mmCIF file of C-alpha atoms in Angstrom:
data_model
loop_
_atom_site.group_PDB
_atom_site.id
_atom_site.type_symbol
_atom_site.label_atom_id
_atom_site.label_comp_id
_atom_site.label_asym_id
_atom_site.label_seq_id
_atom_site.Cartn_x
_atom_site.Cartn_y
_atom_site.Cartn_z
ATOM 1 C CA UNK S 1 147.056 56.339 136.568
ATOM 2 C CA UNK S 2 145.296 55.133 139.697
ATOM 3 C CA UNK S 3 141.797 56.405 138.068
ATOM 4 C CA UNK S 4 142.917 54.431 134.752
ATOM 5 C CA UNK S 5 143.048 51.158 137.500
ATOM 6 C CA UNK S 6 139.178 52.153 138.278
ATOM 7 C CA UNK S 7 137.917 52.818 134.635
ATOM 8 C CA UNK S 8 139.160 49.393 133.531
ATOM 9 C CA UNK S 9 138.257 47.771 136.716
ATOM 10 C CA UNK S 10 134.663 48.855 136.348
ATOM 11 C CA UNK S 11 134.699 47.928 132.543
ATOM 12 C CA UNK S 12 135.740 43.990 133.729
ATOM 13 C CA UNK S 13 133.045 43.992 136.260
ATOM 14 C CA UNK S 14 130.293 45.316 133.672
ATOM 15 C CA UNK S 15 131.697 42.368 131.044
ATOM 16 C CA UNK S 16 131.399 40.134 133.676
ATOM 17 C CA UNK S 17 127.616 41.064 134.344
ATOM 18 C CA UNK S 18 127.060 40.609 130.603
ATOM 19 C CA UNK S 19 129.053 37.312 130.705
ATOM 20 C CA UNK S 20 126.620 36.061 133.428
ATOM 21 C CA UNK S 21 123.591 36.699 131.571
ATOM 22 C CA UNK S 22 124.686 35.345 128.374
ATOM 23 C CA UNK S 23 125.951 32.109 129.688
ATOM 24 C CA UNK S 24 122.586 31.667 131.711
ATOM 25 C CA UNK S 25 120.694 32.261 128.137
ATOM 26 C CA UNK S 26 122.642 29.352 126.553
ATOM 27 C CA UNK S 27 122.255 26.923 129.422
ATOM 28 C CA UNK S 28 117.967 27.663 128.762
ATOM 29 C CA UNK S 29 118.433 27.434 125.410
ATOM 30 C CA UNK S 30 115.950 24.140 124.944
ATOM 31 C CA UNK S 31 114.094 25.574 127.915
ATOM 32 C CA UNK S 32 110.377 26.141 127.017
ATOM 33 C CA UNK S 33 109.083 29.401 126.863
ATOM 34 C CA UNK S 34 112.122 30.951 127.801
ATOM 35 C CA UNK S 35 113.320 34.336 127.627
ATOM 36 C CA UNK S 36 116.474 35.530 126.828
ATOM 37 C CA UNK S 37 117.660 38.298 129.505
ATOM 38 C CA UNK S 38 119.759 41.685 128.006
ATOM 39 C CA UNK S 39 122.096 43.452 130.090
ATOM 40 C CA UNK S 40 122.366 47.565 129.417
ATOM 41 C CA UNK S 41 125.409 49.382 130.922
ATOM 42 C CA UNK S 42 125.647 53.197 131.399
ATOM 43 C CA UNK S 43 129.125 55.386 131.288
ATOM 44 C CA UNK S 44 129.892 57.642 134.259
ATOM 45 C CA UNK S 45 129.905 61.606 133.193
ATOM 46 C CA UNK S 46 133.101 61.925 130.781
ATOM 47 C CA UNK S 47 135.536 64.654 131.335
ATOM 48 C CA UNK S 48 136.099 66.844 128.260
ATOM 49 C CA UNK S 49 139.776 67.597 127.794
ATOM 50 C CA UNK S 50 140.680 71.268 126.288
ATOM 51 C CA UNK S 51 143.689 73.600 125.078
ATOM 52 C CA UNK S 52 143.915 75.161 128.654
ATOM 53 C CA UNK S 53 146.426 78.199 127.429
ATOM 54 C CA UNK S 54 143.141 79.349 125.168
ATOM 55 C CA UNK S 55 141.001 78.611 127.990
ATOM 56 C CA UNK S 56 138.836 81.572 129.487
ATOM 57 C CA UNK S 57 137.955 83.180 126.000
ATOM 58 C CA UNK S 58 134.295 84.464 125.595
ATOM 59 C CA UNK S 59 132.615 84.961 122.200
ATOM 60 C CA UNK S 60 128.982 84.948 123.044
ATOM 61 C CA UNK S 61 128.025 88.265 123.753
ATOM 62 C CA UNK S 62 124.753 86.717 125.551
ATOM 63 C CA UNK S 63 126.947 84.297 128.139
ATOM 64 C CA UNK S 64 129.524 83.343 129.476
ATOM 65 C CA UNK S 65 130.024 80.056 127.117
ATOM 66 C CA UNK S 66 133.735 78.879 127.222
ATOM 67 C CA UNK S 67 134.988 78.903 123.405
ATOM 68 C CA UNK S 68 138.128 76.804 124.232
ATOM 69 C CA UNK S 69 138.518 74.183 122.066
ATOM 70 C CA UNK S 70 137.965 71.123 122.829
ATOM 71 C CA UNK S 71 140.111 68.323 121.640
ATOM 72 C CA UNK S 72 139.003 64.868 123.189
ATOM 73 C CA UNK S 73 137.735 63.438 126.024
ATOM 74 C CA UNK S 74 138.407 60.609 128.745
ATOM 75 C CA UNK S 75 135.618 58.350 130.097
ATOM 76 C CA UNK S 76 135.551 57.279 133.871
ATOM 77 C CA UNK S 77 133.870 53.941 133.596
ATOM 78 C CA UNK S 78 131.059 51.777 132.930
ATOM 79 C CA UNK S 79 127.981 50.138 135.154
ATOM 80 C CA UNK S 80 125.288 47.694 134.312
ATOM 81 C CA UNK S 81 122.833 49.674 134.327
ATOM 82 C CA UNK S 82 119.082 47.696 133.924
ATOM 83 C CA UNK S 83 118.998 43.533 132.775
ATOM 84 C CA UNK S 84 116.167 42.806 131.243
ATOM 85 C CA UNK S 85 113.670 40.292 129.877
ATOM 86 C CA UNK S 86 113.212 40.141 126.157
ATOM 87 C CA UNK S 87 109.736 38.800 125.582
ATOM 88 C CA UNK S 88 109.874 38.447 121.935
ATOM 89 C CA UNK S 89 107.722 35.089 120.476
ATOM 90 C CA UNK S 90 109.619 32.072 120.693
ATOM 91 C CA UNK S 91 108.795 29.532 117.866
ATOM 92 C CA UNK S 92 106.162 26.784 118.637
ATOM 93 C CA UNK S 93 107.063 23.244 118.864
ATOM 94 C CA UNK S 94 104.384 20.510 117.885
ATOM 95 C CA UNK S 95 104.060 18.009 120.628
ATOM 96 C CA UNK S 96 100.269 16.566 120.108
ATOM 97 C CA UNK S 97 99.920 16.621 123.520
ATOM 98 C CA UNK S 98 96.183 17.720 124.615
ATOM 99 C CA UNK S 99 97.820 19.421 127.619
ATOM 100 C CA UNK S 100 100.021 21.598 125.920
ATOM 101 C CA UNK S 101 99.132 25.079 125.207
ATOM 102 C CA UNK S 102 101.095 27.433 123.652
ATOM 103 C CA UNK S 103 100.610 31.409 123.411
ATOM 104 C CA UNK S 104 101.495 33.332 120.094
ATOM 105 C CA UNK S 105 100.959 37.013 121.179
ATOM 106 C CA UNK S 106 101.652 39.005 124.360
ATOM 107 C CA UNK S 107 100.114 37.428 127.595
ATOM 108 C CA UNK S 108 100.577 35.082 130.231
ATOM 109 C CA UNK S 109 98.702 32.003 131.982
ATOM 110 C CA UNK S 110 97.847 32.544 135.241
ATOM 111 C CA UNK S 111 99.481 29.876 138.177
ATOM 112 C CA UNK S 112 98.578 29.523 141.278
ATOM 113 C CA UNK S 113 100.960 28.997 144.076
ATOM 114 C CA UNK S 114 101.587 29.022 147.755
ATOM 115 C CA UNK S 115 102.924 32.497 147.225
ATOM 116 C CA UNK S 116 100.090 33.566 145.345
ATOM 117 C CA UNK S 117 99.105 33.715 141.685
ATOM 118 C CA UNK S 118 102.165 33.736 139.012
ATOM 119 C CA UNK S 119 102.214 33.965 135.796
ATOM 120 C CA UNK S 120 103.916 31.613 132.786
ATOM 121 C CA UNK S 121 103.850 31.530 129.371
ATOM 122 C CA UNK S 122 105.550 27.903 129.676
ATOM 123 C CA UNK S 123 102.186 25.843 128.343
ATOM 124 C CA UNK S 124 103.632 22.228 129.036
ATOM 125 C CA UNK S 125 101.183 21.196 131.225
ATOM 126 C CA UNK S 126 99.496 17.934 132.651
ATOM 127 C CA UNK S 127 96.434 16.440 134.534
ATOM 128 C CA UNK S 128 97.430 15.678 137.850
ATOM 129 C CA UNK S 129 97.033 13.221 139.923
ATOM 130 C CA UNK S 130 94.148 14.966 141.589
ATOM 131 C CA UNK S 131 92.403 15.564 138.252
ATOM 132 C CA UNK S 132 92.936 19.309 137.542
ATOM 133 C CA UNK S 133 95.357 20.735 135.189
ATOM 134 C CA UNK S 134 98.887 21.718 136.788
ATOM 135 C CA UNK S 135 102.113 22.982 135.101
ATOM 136 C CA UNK S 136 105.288 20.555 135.757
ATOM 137 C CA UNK S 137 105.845 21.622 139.582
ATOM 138 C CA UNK S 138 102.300 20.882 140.070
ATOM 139 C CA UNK S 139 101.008 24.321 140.575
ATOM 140 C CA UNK S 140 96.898 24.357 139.268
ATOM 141 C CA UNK S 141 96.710 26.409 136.288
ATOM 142 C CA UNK S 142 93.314 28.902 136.994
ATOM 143 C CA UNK S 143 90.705 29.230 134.576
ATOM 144 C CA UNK S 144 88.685 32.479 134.869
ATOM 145 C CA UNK S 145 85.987 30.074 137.246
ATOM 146 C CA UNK S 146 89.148 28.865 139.331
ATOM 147 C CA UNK S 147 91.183 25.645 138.966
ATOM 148 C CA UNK S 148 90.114 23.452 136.156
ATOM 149 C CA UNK S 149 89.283 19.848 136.800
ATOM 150 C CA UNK S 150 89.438 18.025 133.288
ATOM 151 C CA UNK S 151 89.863 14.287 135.077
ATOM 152 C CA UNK S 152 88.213 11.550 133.226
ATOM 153 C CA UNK S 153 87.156 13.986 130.542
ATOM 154 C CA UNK S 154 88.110 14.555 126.855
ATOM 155 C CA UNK S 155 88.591 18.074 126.159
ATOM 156 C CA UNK S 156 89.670 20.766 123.904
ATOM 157 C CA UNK S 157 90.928 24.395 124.017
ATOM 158 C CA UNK S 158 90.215 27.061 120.764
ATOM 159 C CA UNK S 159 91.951 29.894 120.084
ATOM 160 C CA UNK S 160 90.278 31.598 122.810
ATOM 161 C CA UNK S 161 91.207 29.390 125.656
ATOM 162 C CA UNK S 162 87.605 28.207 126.107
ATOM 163 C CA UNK S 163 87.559 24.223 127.240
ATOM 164 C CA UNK S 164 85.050 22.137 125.818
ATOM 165 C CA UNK S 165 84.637 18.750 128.041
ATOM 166 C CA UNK S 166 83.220 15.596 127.477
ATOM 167 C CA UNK S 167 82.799 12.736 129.656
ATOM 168 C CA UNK S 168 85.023 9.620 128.673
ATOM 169 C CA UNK S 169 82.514 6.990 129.026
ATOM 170 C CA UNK S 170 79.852 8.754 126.789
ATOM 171 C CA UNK S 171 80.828 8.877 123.094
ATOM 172 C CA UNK S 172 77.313 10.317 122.573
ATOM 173 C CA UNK S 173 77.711 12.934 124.741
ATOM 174 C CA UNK S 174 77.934 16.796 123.083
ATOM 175 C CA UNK S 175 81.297 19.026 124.366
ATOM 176 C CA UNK S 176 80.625 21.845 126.787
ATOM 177 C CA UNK S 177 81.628 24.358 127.823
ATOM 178 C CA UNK S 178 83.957 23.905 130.933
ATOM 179 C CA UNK S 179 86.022 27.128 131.003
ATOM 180 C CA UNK S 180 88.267 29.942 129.548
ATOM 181 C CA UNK S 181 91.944 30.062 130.339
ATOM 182 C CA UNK S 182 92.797 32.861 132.424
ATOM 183 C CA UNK S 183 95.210 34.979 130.364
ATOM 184 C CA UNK S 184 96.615 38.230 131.398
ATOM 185 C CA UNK S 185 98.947 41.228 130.468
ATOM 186 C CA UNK S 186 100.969 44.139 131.967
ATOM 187 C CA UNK S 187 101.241 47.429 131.636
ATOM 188 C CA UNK S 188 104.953 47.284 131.495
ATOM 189 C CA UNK S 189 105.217 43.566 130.691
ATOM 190 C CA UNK S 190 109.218 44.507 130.275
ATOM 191 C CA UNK S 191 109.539 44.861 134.355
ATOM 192 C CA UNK S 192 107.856 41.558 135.973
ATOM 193 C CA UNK S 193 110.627 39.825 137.525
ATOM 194 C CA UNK S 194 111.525 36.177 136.837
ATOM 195 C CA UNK S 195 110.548 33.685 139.888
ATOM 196 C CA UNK S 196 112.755 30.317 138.626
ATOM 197 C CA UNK S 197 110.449 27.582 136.685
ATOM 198 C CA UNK S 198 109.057 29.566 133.852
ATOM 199 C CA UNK S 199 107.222 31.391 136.391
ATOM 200 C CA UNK S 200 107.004 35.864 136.660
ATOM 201 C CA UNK S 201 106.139 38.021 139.171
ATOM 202 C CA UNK S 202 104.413 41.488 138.912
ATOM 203 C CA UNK S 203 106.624 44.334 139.925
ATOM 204 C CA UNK S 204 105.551 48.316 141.157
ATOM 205 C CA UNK S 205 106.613 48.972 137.844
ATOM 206 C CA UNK S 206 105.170 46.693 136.054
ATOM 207 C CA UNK S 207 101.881 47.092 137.079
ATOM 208 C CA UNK S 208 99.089 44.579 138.247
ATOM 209 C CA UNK S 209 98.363 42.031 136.185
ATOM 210 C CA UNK S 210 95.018 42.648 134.034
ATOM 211 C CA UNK S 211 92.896 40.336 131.959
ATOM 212 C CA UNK S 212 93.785 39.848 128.355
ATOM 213 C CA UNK S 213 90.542 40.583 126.430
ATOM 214 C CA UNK S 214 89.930 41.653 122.546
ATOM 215 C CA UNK S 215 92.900 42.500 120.520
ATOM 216 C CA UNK S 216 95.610 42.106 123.318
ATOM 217 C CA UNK S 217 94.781 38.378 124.284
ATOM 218 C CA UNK S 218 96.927 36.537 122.888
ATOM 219 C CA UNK S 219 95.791 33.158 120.276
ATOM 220 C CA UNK S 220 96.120 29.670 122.231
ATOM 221 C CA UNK S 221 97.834 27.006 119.966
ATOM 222 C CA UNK S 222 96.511 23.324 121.484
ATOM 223 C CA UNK S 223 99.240 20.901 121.185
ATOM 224 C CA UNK S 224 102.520 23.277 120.870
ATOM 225 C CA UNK S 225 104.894 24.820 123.151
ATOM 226 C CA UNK S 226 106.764 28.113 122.847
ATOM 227 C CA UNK S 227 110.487 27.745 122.315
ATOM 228 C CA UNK S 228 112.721 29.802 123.836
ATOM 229 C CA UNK S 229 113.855 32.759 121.594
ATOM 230 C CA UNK S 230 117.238 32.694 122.424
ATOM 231 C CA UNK S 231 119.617 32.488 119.287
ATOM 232 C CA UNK S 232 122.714 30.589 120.305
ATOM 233 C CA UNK S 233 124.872 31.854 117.078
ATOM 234 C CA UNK S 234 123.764 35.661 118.619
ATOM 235 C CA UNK S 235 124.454 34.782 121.992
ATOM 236 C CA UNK S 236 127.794 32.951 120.926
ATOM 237 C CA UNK S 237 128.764 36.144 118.948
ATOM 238 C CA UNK S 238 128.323 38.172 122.222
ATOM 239 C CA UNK S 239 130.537 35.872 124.520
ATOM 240 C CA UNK S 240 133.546 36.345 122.128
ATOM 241 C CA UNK S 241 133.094 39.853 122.296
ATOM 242 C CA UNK S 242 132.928 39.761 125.838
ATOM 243 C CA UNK S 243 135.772 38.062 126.353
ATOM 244 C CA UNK S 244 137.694 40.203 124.115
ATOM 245 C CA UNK S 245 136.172 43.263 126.226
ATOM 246 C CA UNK S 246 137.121 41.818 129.595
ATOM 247 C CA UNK S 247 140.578 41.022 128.174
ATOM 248 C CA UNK S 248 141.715 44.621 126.599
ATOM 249 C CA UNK S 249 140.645 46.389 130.526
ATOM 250 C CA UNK S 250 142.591 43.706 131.941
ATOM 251 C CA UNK S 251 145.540 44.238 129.763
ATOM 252 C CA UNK S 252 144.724 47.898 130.901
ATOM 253 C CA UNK S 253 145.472 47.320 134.307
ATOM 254 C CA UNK S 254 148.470 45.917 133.736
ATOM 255 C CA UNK S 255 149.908 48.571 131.581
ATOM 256 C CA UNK S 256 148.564 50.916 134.272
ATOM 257 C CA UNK S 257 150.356 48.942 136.696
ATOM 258 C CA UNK S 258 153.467 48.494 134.931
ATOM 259 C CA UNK S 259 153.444 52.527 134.747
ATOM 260 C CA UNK S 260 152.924 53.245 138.309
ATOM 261 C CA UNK S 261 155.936 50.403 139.003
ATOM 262 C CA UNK S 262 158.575 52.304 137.154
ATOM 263 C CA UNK S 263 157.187 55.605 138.519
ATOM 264 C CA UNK S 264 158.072 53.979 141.688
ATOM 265 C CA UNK S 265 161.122 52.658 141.042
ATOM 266 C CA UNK S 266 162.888 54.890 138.905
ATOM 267 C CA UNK S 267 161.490 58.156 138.588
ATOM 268 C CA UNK S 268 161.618 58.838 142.588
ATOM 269 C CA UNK S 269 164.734 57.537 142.861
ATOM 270 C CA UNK S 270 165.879 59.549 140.391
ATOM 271 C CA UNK S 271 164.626 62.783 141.878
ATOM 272 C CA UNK S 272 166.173 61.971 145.562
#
């Protein structure tokens, strides 16, 4: 009884790990670029219950393989085992903003920031005060040349990432070539860990981050945003089942509790 106690108690800690992460992925839900995180629990090693009278009987003329059989089998718990990012595409959002990029593909801008260079695929950025182009915290996003200065300039951005400037004051003037957006990928994009404000982190796992070039850099959209992919009527789904989860180990305990209480109480005082 007092292991049926720990199997439930684990199972309500586990639901309550999975509770966590699904409440977080609603409150992002109109987040940009967000990415919905998935929680994966393990079982402990299960004990495999058998007839114990026919126990000890050997057919296998090769080894010593125990031919009891067997008729069930108790689990000893659960643990969360990895949480992870899902980095599937989130929808794009028009905005007609020139400063907002959006990525359809694997990859990742690069940000740089006064712990080093991060890496977002939240495109709603803006020219700064100082004239380069900075996400919402006013970190510089980097350009394969460095930060990109696009003050008193028109510009645009292909599918590429190149930037094509032109000064303001010159309607005349032809567009050149400014810069190319510094995208990049992982090797295990699955392991960079999250960094709060739509900003990642490469991991030993992961890998360093390399440049996106050819078929694995991913198409820049001028003028969208990535949505976040979480799916609230998914993510509501899981909750109730959650709850239900958490509730049926709790009610566990209780029963398990109730048990050892009249064990107590009336089968010991029975046997003084």
């Amino acid at each position: 009884m007092i292991r049926g106690w720990y199997t439930a108690a684990s199972g309500m800690n586990a639901q309550q790990k999975r509770l966590d992460a699904v409440s977080n992925n609603l409150a992002n839900v109109d987040t940009t670029s967000y990415k919905r995180d998935i929680t994966v629990s393990k079982n402990f090693p299960e004990l495999l219950i058998r007839r114990m009278n026919d126990d000890g009987v050997y057919k296998n003329p090769f080894g010593s393989a125990d031919a009891a059989p067997i008729i069930g089998k108790v689990g000893l718990g659960v643990e969360l085992n990895e949480l992870f990012t899902d980095f599937e595409q989130g929808s794009l959002k028009q905005t007609s903003s020139d400063s907002d990029f959006a990525l359809e593909g694997e990859g990742f801008f690069a940000v740089d920031t006064p712990s080093g260079e991060r890496y977002t695929r939240n495109g709603n950025f803006h020219v700064g005060v100082e004239g380069y182009l900075v996400t919402k915290e006013g970190y510089p996003v980097l350009g394969e040349k460095g930060k990109i200065f696009l003050q008193d300039t028109e510009y645009t951005v292909n599918k590429d990432g190149e930037i094509y400037v032109r000064p303001i004051s010159d309607d005349e003037a032809d567009s050149v070539l400014l810069d190319r957006l510094k995208l990049v990928t992982f090797e295990n994009p699955r392991y960079i860990t999250k960094q709060g404000s739509s900003l990642y982190k490469d991991s030993a796992v992961s890998g360093p981050a390399v440049p996106a070039e050819g078929s694995a850099r991913p198409v820049v959209t001028q003028g969208f945003i990535e949505a976040s992919n979480v799916n609230v009527v998914n993510e509501m789904v899981q909750m109730i089942e959650i709850n239900r989860a958490y509730e049926a180990n709790q009610k566990t305990i209780q029963a398990e509790d109730t048990m050892m209480s009249k064990l107590w109480n009336e089968v010991v005082r029975v046997g003084r």
